[in-house]
mmCIF file of C-alpha atoms and ligand atoms in Angstrom:
data_model
loop_
_atom_site.group_PDB
_atom_site.id
_atom_site.type_symbol
_atom_site.label_atom_id
_atom_site.label_comp_id
_atom_site.label_asym_id
_atom_site.label_seq_id
_atom_site.Cartn_x
_atom_site.Cartn_y
_atom_site.Cartn_z
ATOM 1 C CA MET A 1 5.312 14.385 13.727
ATOM 2 C CA THR A 2 6.057 14.612 10.029
ATOM 3 C CA ASP A 3 3.589 14.709 7.177
ATOM 4 C CA LEU A 4 3.798 10.902 7.275
ATOM 5 C CA ASP A 5 1.689 10.910 10.421
ATOM 6 C CA GLN A 6 -0.327 14.116 10.633
ATOM 7 C CA PRO A 7 -4.028 13.872 9.728
ATOM 8 C CA TYR A 8 -4.880 15.111 6.221
ATOM 9 C CA ASP A 9 -7.895 17.342 5.776
ATOM 10 C CA LEU A 10 -10.086 15.330 3.410
ATOM 11 C CA GLY A 11 -12.636 18.106 2.889
ATOM 12 C CA ALA A 12 -16.389 17.880 3.036
ATOM 13 C CA ASP A 13 -17.428 15.706 0.116
ATOM 14 C CA ALA A 14 -14.389 13.458 -0.438
ATOM 15 C CA ILE A 15 -15.785 10.382 1.321
ATOM 16 C CA ALA A 16 -19.067 10.640 -0.603
ATOM 17 C CA ARG A 17 -17.162 11.000 -3.896
ATOM 18 C CA PHE A 18 -15.029 7.964 -3.063
ATOM 19 C CA ARG A 19 -18.163 5.975 -2.196
ATOM 20 C CA ARG A 20 -19.669 6.938 -5.576
ATOM 21 C CA ASP A 21 -16.584 6.649 -7.827
ATOM 22 C CA GLY A 22 -14.537 3.915 -6.114
ATOM 23 C CA PHE A 23 -11.399 6.062 -6.407
ATOM 24 C CA ILE A 24 -10.090 9.483 -5.463
ATOM 25 C CA LYS A 25 -7.002 11.554 -6.227
ATOM 26 C CA LEU A 26 -5.737 13.799 -3.404
ATOM 27 C CA ARG A 27 -3.152 16.572 -3.762
ATOM 28 C CA ASN A 28 -0.314 17.453 -1.369
ATOM 29 C CA VAL A 29 -0.608 14.258 0.645
ATOM 30 C CA LEU A 30 3.169 13.894 1.038
ATOM 31 C CA SER A 31 5.819 16.619 0.849
ATOM 32 C CA PRO A 32 8.634 16.635 -1.737
ATOM 33 C CA ALA A 33 11.133 16.120 1.124
ATOM 34 C CA THR A 34 9.321 13.017 2.429
ATOM 35 C CA LEU A 35 8.967 11.570 -1.078
ATOM 36 C CA ALA A 36 12.659 12.181 -1.782
ATOM 37 C CA ARG A 37 13.833 10.627 1.503
ATOM 38 C CA TYR A 38 11.747 7.451 1.391
ATOM 39 C CA GLY A 39 11.589 7.302 -2.409
ATOM 40 C CA ARG A 40 15.380 6.966 -2.695
ATOM 41 C CA GLU A 41 15.296 3.880 -0.466
ATOM 42 C CA ILE A 42 12.235 2.393 -2.213
ATOM 43 C CA THR A 43 13.817 2.791 -5.654
ATOM 44 C CA ARG A 44 17.196 1.492 -4.452
ATOM 45 C CA LEU A 45 15.577 -1.654 -3.016
ATOM 46 C CA THR A 46 13.375 -2.128 -6.072
ATOM 47 C CA LEU A 47 16.359 -2.149 -8.396
ATOM 48 C CA SER A 48 18.511 -4.321 -6.143
ATOM 49 C CA LEU A 49 15.799 -6.932 -5.401
ATOM 50 C CA ASN A 50 14.308 -7.051 -8.892
ATOM 51 C CA THR A 51 14.933 -10.389 -10.624
ATOM 52 C CA GLU A 52 13.707 -9.428 -14.139
ATOM 53 C CA GLN A 53 16.709 -9.323 -16.480
ATOM 54 C CA ARG A 54 15.113 -9.863 -19.901
ATOM 55 C CA PRO A 55 14.937 -6.979 -22.388
ATOM 56 C CA LEU A 56 11.434 -5.494 -22.699
ATOM 57 C CA VAL A 57 10.840 -7.024 -26.165
ATOM 58 C CA GLU A 58 11.244 -10.564 -24.812
ATOM 59 C CA ARG A 59 8.648 -10.163 -22.015
ATOM 60 C CA SER A 60 4.896 -10.764 -21.763
ATOM 61 C CA THR A 61 2.490 -7.824 -21.614
ATOM 62 C CA TYR A 62 2.341 -8.211 -17.808
ATOM 63 C CA ASP A 63 6.108 -8.281 -17.417
ATOM 64 C CA ARG A 64 6.583 -5.264 -19.706
ATOM 65 C CA ALA A 65 4.222 -3.185 -17.534
ATOM 66 C CA PHE A 66 6.544 -2.781 -14.544
ATOM 67 C CA LEU A 67 9.218 -4.222 -12.332
ATOM 68 C CA GLN A 68 7.347 -5.376 -9.238
ATOM 69 C CA VAL A 69 8.900 -5.901 -5.822
ATOM 70 C CA MET A 70 6.683 -6.703 -2.868
ATOM 71 C CA ASN A 71 6.671 -6.179 0.895
ATOM 72 C CA LEU A 72 9.575 -3.753 1.006
ATOM 73 C CA TRP A 73 8.424 -2.849 4.539
ATOM 74 C CA GLU A 74 9.962 -6.142 5.684
ATOM 75 C CA LYS A 75 13.289 -5.424 3.971
ATOM 76 C CA SER A 76 14.078 -1.962 5.316
ATOM 77 C CA PRO A 77 13.189 -0.186 8.582
ATOM 78 C CA LEU A 78 13.024 3.079 6.656
ATOM 79 C CA VAL A 79 10.426 1.724 4.244
ATOM 80 C CA GLY A 80 8.669 0.109 7.212
ATOM 81 C CA ARG A 81 8.303 3.566 8.718
ATOM 82 C CA PHE A 82 6.808 4.834 5.429
ATOM 83 C CA VAL A 83 4.332 1.950 5.066
ATOM 84 C CA MET A 84 3.171 2.312 8.674
ATOM 85 C CA GLY A 85 2.603 6.054 8.176
ATOM 86 C CA GLN A 86 -0.512 7.241 10.011
ATOM 87 C CA ARG A 87 -1.623 9.820 7.442
ATOM 88 C CA LEU A 88 -2.095 7.267 4.654
ATOM 89 C CA GLY A 89 -3.502 4.649 7.050
ATOM 90 C CA ARG A 90 -6.080 7.038 8.417
ATOM 91 C CA LEU A 91 -7.042 8.166 4.907
ATOM 92 C CA ALA A 92 -7.548 4.516 3.950
ATOM 93 C CA ALA A 93 -9.830 3.908 6.957
ATOM 94 C CA ASP A 94 -11.780 7.139 6.448
ATOM 95 C CA LEU A 95 -12.349 6.465 2.748
ATOM 96 C CA LEU A 96 -13.398 2.871 3.444
ATOM 97 C CA GLU A 97 -15.611 4.129 6.305
ATOM 98 C CA VAL A 98 -14.210 1.535 8.718
ATOM 99 C CA ASP A 99 -12.739 1.774 12.230
ATOM 100 C CA GLY A 100 -9.292 0.469 11.379
ATOM 101 C CA VAL A 101 -7.086 -0.917 8.634
ATOM 102 C CA ARG A 102 -4.403 -3.595 8.448
ATOM 103 C CA LEU A 103 -1.691 -4.018 5.882
ATOM 104 C CA TYR A 104 -2.397 -6.612 3.191
ATOM 105 C CA HIS A 105 0.925 -5.963 1.462
ATOM 106 C CA ASP A 106 2.971 -3.255 -0.204
ATOM 107 C CA GLN A 107 4.519 -3.264 -3.633
ATOM 108 C CA SER A 108 6.776 -1.067 -5.687
ATOM 109 C CA LEU A 109 5.700 -0.711 -9.333
ATOM 110 C CA TYR A 110 8.525 0.646 -11.451
ATOM 111 C CA LYS A 111 7.581 1.304 -15.062
ATOM 112 C CA GLU A 112 10.835 1.467 -16.958
ATOM 113 C CA PRO A 113 11.423 3.966 -19.783
ATOM 114 C CA GLY A 114 9.725 2.253 -22.740
ATOM 115 C CA GLY A 115 7.701 0.036 -20.361
ATOM 116 C CA GLY A 116 4.322 -1.106 -21.696
ATOM 117 C CA LEU A 117 0.739 -0.424 -20.660
ATOM 118 C CA THR A 118 -0.770 -1.903 -17.508
ATOM 119 C CA PRO A 119 -3.834 -3.838 -18.755
ATOM 120 C CA ALA A 120 -7.274 -3.099 -17.293
ATOM 121 C CA HIS A 121 -8.116 -5.157 -14.210
ATOM 122 C CA ALA A 122 -9.551 -5.157 -10.674
ATOM 123 C CA ASP A 123 -7.080 -6.079 -7.922
ATOM 124 C CA GLN A 124 -9.447 -8.118 -5.804
ATOM 125 C CA TYR A 125 -9.395 -10.927 -8.390
ATOM 126 C CA TYR A 126 -6.060 -11.813 -6.731
ATOM 127 C CA TRP A 127 -7.199 -11.577 -3.119
ATOM 128 C CA PRO A 128 -8.918 -14.291 -0.986
ATOM 129 C CA LEU A 129 -10.592 -11.679 1.226
ATOM 130 C CA ASP A 130 -14.210 -11.730 2.461
ATOM 131 C CA SER A 131 -14.693 -7.944 2.361
ATOM 132 C CA ASP A 132 -14.907 -5.309 -0.348
ATOM 133 C CA ARG A 133 -13.390 -2.830 2.172
ATOM 134 C CA THR A 134 -9.960 -3.034 0.541
ATOM 135 C CA ILE A 135 -8.045 -0.087 -0.838
ATOM 136 C CA THR A 136 -4.762 0.677 -2.584
ATOM 137 C CA ALA A 137 -2.814 3.892 -2.061
ATOM 138 C CA TRP A 138 -0.870 4.592 -5.302
ATOM 139 C CA ILE A 139 2.000 6.901 -4.391
ATOM 140 C CA PRO A 140 4.131 8.257 -7.248
ATOM 141 C CA LEU A 141 7.684 9.121 -6.205
ATOM 142 C CA GLN A 142 7.925 11.786 -8.935
ATOM 143 C CA PRO A 143 5.303 13.657 -10.952
ATOM 144 C CA VAL A 144 3.549 11.430 -13.525
ATOM 145 C CA PRO A 145 2.645 13.349 -16.703
ATOM 146 C CA PRO A 146 0.435 11.627 -19.307
ATOM 147 C CA GLU A 147 3.384 10.216 -21.273
ATOM 148 C CA MET A 148 4.728 8.331 -18.214
ATOM 149 C CA GLY A 149 1.615 6.192 -17.612
ATOM 150 C CA PRO A 150 -0.440 7.675 -14.765
ATOM 151 C CA LEU A 151 -2.901 5.226 -13.221
ATOM 152 C CA GLY A 152 -6.391 5.726 -14.691
ATOM 153 C CA PHE A 153 -9.734 4.751 -13.128
ATOM 154 C CA TYR A 154 -13.232 3.951 -14.393
ATOM 155 C CA ALA A 155 -15.553 5.953 -12.130
ATOM 156 C CA GLY A 156 -18.227 3.812 -10.526
ATOM 157 C CA SER A 157 -16.805 0.548 -11.908
ATOM 158 C CA GLN A 158 -16.640 -1.049 -8.455
ATOM 159 C CA ALA A 159 -20.309 -1.910 -9.024
ATOM 160 C CA VAL A 160 -19.644 -3.794 -12.296
ATOM 161 C CA ALA A 161 -19.368 -7.576 -11.935
ATOM 162 C CA PHE A 162 -18.142 -8.386 -15.469
ATOM 163 C CA GLY A 163 -14.352 -8.904 -15.621
ATOM 164 C CA ARG A 164 -13.795 -9.726 -11.973
ATOM 165 C CA ASP A 165 -12.540 -13.153 -12.996
ATOM 166 C CA LEU A 166 -9.832 -11.812 -15.314
ATOM 167 C CA GLY A 167 -6.193 -11.481 -14.270
ATOM 168 C CA ILE A 168 -3.909 -8.846 -15.805
ATOM 169 C CA SER A 169 -3.461 -9.853 -19.453
ATOM 170 C CA ASP A 170 -4.129 -8.874 -23.064
ATOM 171 C CA GLU A 171 -7.539 -10.506 -22.608
ATOM 172 C CA SER A 172 -8.397 -8.402 -19.531
ATOM 173 C CA GLU A 173 -7.325 -5.250 -21.359
ATOM 174 C CA ALA A 174 -9.513 -5.993 -24.390
ATOM 175 C CA ARG A 175 -12.616 -7.323 -22.637
ATOM 176 C CA ILE A 176 -12.721 -4.953 -19.658
ATOM 177 C CA THR A 177 -11.966 -1.873 -21.765
ATOM 178 C CA ASP A 178 -14.756 -2.862 -24.140
ATOM 179 C CA ASN A 179 -17.188 -3.490 -21.280
ATOM 180 C CA MET A 180 -16.352 -0.176 -19.584
ATOM 181 C CA ALA A 181 -17.103 1.611 -22.873
ATOM 182 C CA ARG A 182 -20.452 -0.227 -23.084
ATOM 183 C CA HIS A 183 -21.313 1.017 -19.591
ATOM 184 C CA GLY A 184 -20.263 4.530 -20.623
ATOM 185 C CA LEU A 185 -18.191 4.949 -17.458
ATOM 186 C CA ALA A 186 -15.961 8.035 -17.318
ATOM 187 C CA PHE A 187 -12.230 7.232 -17.392
ATOM 188 C CA ASP A 188 -9.915 9.535 -15.399
ATOM 189 C CA CYS A 189 -6.317 9.141 -16.564
ATOM 190 C CA SER A 190 -5.142 12.619 -15.612
ATOM 191 C CA ALA A 191 -1.546 13.394 -14.633
ATOM 192 C CA PHE A 192 -0.280 13.198 -11.028
ATOM 193 C CA ASP A 193 1.555 16.164 -9.493
ATOM 194 C CA LEU A 194 4.356 15.542 -7.031
ATOM 195 C CA GLY A 195 2.719 14.753 -3.668
ATOM 196 C CA GLU A 196 -0.557 13.613 -5.219
ATOM 197 C CA VAL A 197 -1.771 10.148 -4.145
ATOM 198 C CA SER A 198 -4.719 8.119 -5.430
ATOM 199 C CA PHE A 199 -6.801 5.572 -3.549
ATOM 200 C CA HIS A 200 -8.917 2.907 -5.264
ATOM 201 C CA LEU A 201 -11.117 0.066 -4.092
ATOM 202 C CA GLY A 202 -10.179 -3.561 -4.701
ATOM 203 C CA TRP A 203 -13.057 -3.911 -7.181
ATOM 204 C CA THR A 204 -12.536 -0.646 -9.093
ATOM 205 C CA PHE A 205 -11.323 -1.280 -12.642
ATOM 206 C CA HIS A 206 -8.172 0.614 -13.589
ATOM 207 C CA LYS A 207 -5.265 0.585 -16.015
ATOM 208 C CA ALA A 208 -2.225 2.683 -17.001
ATOM 209 C CA GLY A 209 -0.654 3.719 -20.292
ATOM 210 C CA PRO A 210 2.921 2.936 -21.349
ATOM 211 C CA ASN A 211 5.920 4.959 -20.221
ATOM 212 C CA LEU A 212 6.839 6.813 -23.402
ATOM 213 C CA SER A 213 9.399 9.005 -21.634
ATOM 214 C CA ASP A 214 13.103 8.397 -21.078
ATOM 215 C CA ARG A 215 12.628 8.439 -17.261
ATOM 216 C CA PRO A 216 11.405 5.658 -14.970
ATOM 217 C CA ARG A 217 7.942 5.970 -13.402
ATOM 218 C CA SER A 218 8.632 4.896 -9.834
ATOM 219 C CA VAL A 219 5.539 4.269 -7.680
ATOM 220 C CA MET A 220 5.051 2.795 -4.213
ATOM 221 C CA THR A 221 1.716 1.206 -3.383
ATOM 222 C CA ILE A 222 0.240 0.190 -0.046
ATOM 223 C CA ILE A 223 -2.737 -2.154 0.081
ATOM 224 C CA TYR A 224 -4.899 -1.929 3.196
ATOM 225 C CA MET A 225 -7.904 -3.981 4.279
ATOM 226 C CA ASP A 226 -10.577 -3.405 6.903
ATOM 227 C CA ALA A 227 -9.049 -4.630 10.181
ATOM 228 C CA THR A 228 -11.869 -7.189 10.557
ATOM 229 C CA THR A 229 -11.356 -8.834 7.143
ATOM 230 C CA CYS A 230 -11.443 -12.662 7.188
ATOM 231 C CA LEU A 231 -9.778 -15.166 4.883
ATOM 232 C CA LEU A 232 -11.905 -16.805 2.160
ATOM 233 C CA PRO A 233 -11.270 -20.237 0.620
ATOM 234 C CA VAL A 234 -9.092 -19.573 -2.426
ATOM 235 C CA LEU A 235 -10.709 -19.626 -5.881
ATOM 236 C CA ASN A 236 -7.591 -20.150 -7.975
ATOM 237 C CA ALA A 237 -3.813 -20.632 -7.915
ATOM 238 C CA VAL A 238 -3.015 -16.909 -7.826
ATOM 239 C CA GLN A 239 -5.156 -16.488 -4.701
ATOM 240 C CA ALA A 240 -3.389 -19.460 -3.093
ATOM 241 C CA ASN A 241 -0.092 -17.757 -3.846
ATOM 242 C CA ASP A 242 -1.353 -14.491 -2.324
ATOM 243 C CA ARG A 243 -2.577 -16.259 0.820
ATOM 244 C CA ASP A 244 0.741 -18.034 1.303
ATOM 245 C CA GLN A 245 2.816 -14.903 0.685
ATOM 246 C CA TRP A 246 0.799 -12.150 2.390
ATOM 247 C CA CYS A 247 -1.029 -13.879 5.225
ATOM 248 C CA PRO A 248 0.719 -17.194 5.934
ATOM 249 C CA GLY A 249 -1.037 -19.143 8.673
ATOM 250 C CA ALA A 250 -4.347 -17.255 8.395
ATOM 251 C CA GLN A 251 -7.372 -19.554 8.729
ATOM 252 C CA VAL A 252 -10.443 -19.544 6.486
ATOM 253 C CA GLY A 253 -13.310 -17.700 8.201
ATOM 254 C CA GLU A 254 -11.028 -16.002 10.751
ATOM 255 C CA VAL A 255 -9.748 -12.442 10.957
ATOM 256 C CA ILE A 256 -6.432 -12.083 9.136
ATOM 257 C CA ASP A 257 -4.032 -10.867 11.816
ATOM 258 C CA THR A 258 -0.759 -12.619 11.061
ATOM 259 C CA ARG A 259 2.616 -10.966 11.730
ATOM 260 C CA LYS A 260 2.527 -9.785 8.105
ATOM 261 C CA ASN A 261 -0.755 -7.913 8.612
ATOM 262 C CA PRO A 262 -0.119 -5.312 11.304
ATOM 263 C CA LEU A 263 -2.846 -2.893 12.271
ATOM 264 C CA VAL A 264 -1.729 0.334 10.588
ATOM 265 C CA TRP A 265 -4.355 2.696 11.966
ATOM 266 C CA CYS A 266 -7.434 2.425 14.153
ATOM 267 C CA ARG A 267 -9.953 4.901 15.533
ATOM 268 C CA GLY A 268 -9.837 6.024 19.148
HETATM 269 O O1 AKG B 12 1.175 1.126 -11.525
HETATM 270 C C1 AKG B 12 0.562 0.534 -12.387
HETATM 271 O O2 AKG B 12 0.839 0.649 -13.596
HETATM 272 C C2 AKG B 12 -0.577 -0.368 -12.015
HETATM 273 C C3 AKG B 12 -0.984 -0.202 -10.591
HETATM 274 C C4 AKG B 12 -2.120 -1.066 -10.159
HETATM 275 O O3 AKG B 12 -2.721 -1.752 -10.926
HETATM 276 C C5 AKG B 12 -2.478 -1.050 -8.746
HETATM 277 O O4 AKG B 12 -1.763 -0.445 -7.931
HETATM 278 O O5 AKG B 12 -3.504 -1.651 -8.397
#
């Protein structure tokens, strides 16, 4: 077994902290060797499959934030091995306090040198899922110092309803940031060391600064859901798009177990 599969020692209070804050940052989750091996393939695929050709100045705020390529696990057996890794899957299930997790989808988020901020948002706005037991592992493929745009989290914001209807935009950045300040929620936008991985709930508000460095900020993300999650009727066009891309054929009110949603980890 490699560090991709071995259990990670979460420590005594990590699950309680995650329950309270809606996010957690964990050190030494993946080794430099593992990140280098799989990271090379993730970055290679991201650059070869990316369709964005416009210069940064001609793009919207969303499109300046990162190059985004989804479901790399389907494109490369090597990335498939990474996404099905048992260490991250088990961490997702333990933090969610569920018996098993399935894949919702993966995505590579590559903030180019000079790339803009990632506006404040909560991911679950995009997802037609009937459970709040959803979680994203944010896995930097190199260290992320403050000037490269580390992901930042509002502690406890998973309990805030305001802003859940806002997609990533200048409006979400302005209104959610203002509302988080009104609630006085602490914002953790600390750097990530190599090997450090964060996990956040689908309803936790988060954002990232611009990449002011001359190096790309390459990050792989894996989105897991409780293995018993069912499909909801979609609320908007972006949710319809998500349903069709990430769980084609799933039926409203039934457990989402299409070929695109393999069980990654389950207890026992
Ligand atoms: O990487 C980023 O800048 C944004 C990431 C994000 O919003 C997410 O993974 O949910």
